[in-house]
PDB file of C-alpha atoms in Angstrom:
ATOM      1  CA  MET A   1      64.363  16.723 -56.506  1.00 89.00           C
ATOM      2  CA  GLU A   2      60.958  16.895 -55.526  1.00 89.00           C
ATOM      3  CA  PRO A   3      58.593  18.188 -57.891  1.00 91.00           C
ATOM      4  CA  ARG A   4      57.171  21.239 -57.091  1.00 96.00           C
ATOM      5  CA  PHE A   5      53.711  20.086 -58.250  1.00 97.00           C
ATOM      6  CA  LEU A   6      51.454  17.506 -57.521  1.00 98.00           C
ATOM      7  CA  GLN A   7      49.136  15.669 -59.469  1.00 97.00           C
ATOM      8  CA  LEU A   8      45.875  14.884 -57.416  1.00 98.00           C
ATOM      9  CA  ALA A   9      46.573  11.378 -57.841  1.00 98.00           C
ATOM     10  CA  ASP A  10      49.679  11.904 -55.562  1.00 98.00           C
ATOM     11  CA  VAL A  11      48.003  14.141 -53.306  1.00 98.00           C
ATOM     12  CA  ALA A  12      45.493  11.112 -52.438  1.00 98.00           C
ATOM     13  CA  GLU A  13      48.715   9.000 -51.925  1.00 98.00           C
ATOM     14  CA  LEU A  14      50.230  11.691 -49.479  1.00 97.00           C
ATOM     15  CA  LEU A  15      46.847  12.665 -47.188  1.00 98.00           C
ATOM     16  CA  ASN A  16      45.614   8.288 -47.578  1.00 98.00           C
ATOM     17  CA  VAL A  17      42.248  10.023 -49.095  1.00 98.00           C
ATOM     18  CA  SER A  18      40.822   9.045 -52.919  1.00 98.00           C
ATOM     19  CA  THR A  19      41.187  10.798 -55.536  1.00 98.00           C
ATOM     20  CA  SER A  20      38.264  12.094 -55.514  1.00 98.00           C
ATOM     21  CA  GLN A  21      37.839  13.876 -52.485  1.00 98.00           C
ATOM     22  CA  VAL A  22      41.186  15.887 -53.312  1.00 98.00           C
ATOM     23  CA  TYR A  23      39.409  16.855 -56.506  1.00 98.00           C
ATOM     24  CA  HIS A  24      36.356  18.029 -53.701  1.00 98.00           C
ATOM     25  CA  LEU A  25      38.955  20.007 -51.934  1.00 98.00           C
ATOM     26  CA  VAL A  26      40.507  21.872 -55.117  1.00 98.00           C
ATOM     27  CA  ARG A  27      37.162  22.548 -56.403  1.00 97.00           C
ATOM     28  CA  SER A  28      35.798  23.772 -53.141  1.00 98.00           C
ATOM     29  CA  GLY A  29      38.735  25.763 -53.029  1.00 97.00           C
ATOM     30  CA  GLU A  30      39.390  24.194 -49.340  1.00 98.00           C
ATOM     31  CA  LEU A  31      42.544  22.961 -51.260  1.00 98.00           C
ATOM     32  CA  ARG A  32      44.627  25.634 -53.315  1.00 98.00           C
ATOM     33  CA  GLY A  33      44.861  24.296 -56.875  1.00 98.00           C
ATOM     34  CA  ILE A  34      46.050  25.706 -60.407  1.00 97.00           C
ATOM     35  CA  LYS A  35      44.125  23.891 -64.158  1.00 96.00           C
ATOM     36  CA  ILE A  36      47.036  23.610 -66.590  1.00 95.00           C
ATOM     37  CA  GLY A  37      47.429  22.810 -69.655  1.00 92.00           C
ATOM     38  CA  GLY A  38      45.070  22.811 -73.126  1.00 88.00           C
ATOM     39  CA  ARG A  39      43.013  19.854 -70.981  1.00 91.00           C
ATOM     40  CA  GLY A  40      43.237  21.613 -67.567  1.00 90.00           C
ATOM     41  CA  GLN A  41      44.613  18.888 -65.518  1.00 96.00           C
ATOM     42  CA  TRP A  42      44.700  19.956 -61.860  1.00 97.00           C
ATOM     43  CA  ARG A  43      48.223  20.433 -60.426  1.00 98.00           C
ATOM     44  CA  VAL A  44      48.709  21.169 -56.731  1.00 98.00           C
ATOM     45  CA  GLU A  45      51.907  22.566 -55.186  1.00 98.00           C
ATOM     46  CA  ARG A  46      53.657  20.807 -52.886  1.00 97.00           C
ATOM     47  CA  ALA A  47      54.350  23.635 -50.029  1.00 97.00           C
ATOM     48  CA  GLU A  48      50.416  24.268 -50.233  1.00 98.00           C
ATOM     49  CA  VAL A  49      49.026  20.976 -49.141  1.00 98.00           C
ATOM     50  CA  GLU A  50      51.668  21.181 -46.172  1.00 98.00           C
ATOM     51  CA  HIS A  51      49.928  24.413 -45.534  1.00 98.00           C
ATOM     52  CA  TYR A  52      46.568  22.508 -46.078  1.00 98.00           C
ATOM     53  CA  ILE A  53      47.526  19.700 -43.290  1.00 98.00           C
ATOM     54  CA  GLU A  54      48.768  22.557 -41.362  1.00 98.00           C
ATOM     55  CA  ARG A  55      45.599  23.962 -41.301  1.00 98.00           C
ATOM     56  CA  MET A  56      43.672  20.514 -40.465  1.00 98.00           C
ATOM     57  CA  TYR A  57      45.817  20.203 -37.575  1.00 98.00           C
ATOM     58  CA  ALA A  58      44.538  23.723 -36.210  1.00 98.00           C
ATOM     59  CA  GLU A  59      41.681  22.859 -37.057  1.00 97.00           C
ATOM     60  CA  THR A  60      41.089  19.554 -35.199  1.00 97.00           C
ATOM     61  CA  ALA A  61      42.501  21.221 -32.185  1.00 96.00           C
ATOM     62  CA  ALA A  62      40.272  23.886 -32.183  1.00 97.00           C
ATOM     63  CA  TRP A  63      37.677  21.497 -32.287  1.00 96.00           C
ATOM     64  CA  ILE A  64      39.134  19.080 -29.666  1.00 94.00           C
ATOM     65  CA  ARG A  65      38.886  22.541 -27.386  1.00 93.00           C
ATOM     66  CA  GLU A  66      35.625  23.222 -28.371  1.00 94.00           C
ATOM     67  CA  ASN A  67      34.749  19.698 -27.354  1.00 93.00           C
ATOM     68  CA  PRO A  68      35.589  18.053 -24.477  1.00 88.00           C
ATOM     69  CA  LEU A  69      36.556  14.128 -23.954  1.00 87.00           C
ATOM     70  CA  ILE A  70      33.772  13.972 -21.187  1.00 81.00           C
ATOM     71  CA  ALA A  71      34.371  10.940 -19.109  1.00 70.00           C
ATOM     72  CA  ASP A  72      31.327   8.177 -18.698  1.00 62.00           C
ATOM     73  CA  GLU A  73      30.916   8.365 -15.197  1.00 54.00           C
ATOM     74  CA  SER A  74      28.999   4.604 -15.550  1.00 60.00           C
ATOM     75  CA  VAL A  75      32.092   2.777 -16.638  1.00 57.00           C
ATOM     76  CA  GLY A  76      34.215   1.995 -14.011  1.00 54.00           C
TER      77      GLY A  76
END
């Protein structure tokens, strides 16, 4: 059974980014996370990572629609 909560390093591995990038995502609120324990270690629920990925797919699709690729007429 997979753990419900992931450490920031685990999230970084899933997203193929650095741990500091994940820390920034969590601190900015872009990716929901929680601080637990006396030392306030960050954890991100696995479901939140999946929601974040889906949201990024949607945002990317919207960006692509708003910024269509224009063929370079000088090529060909």
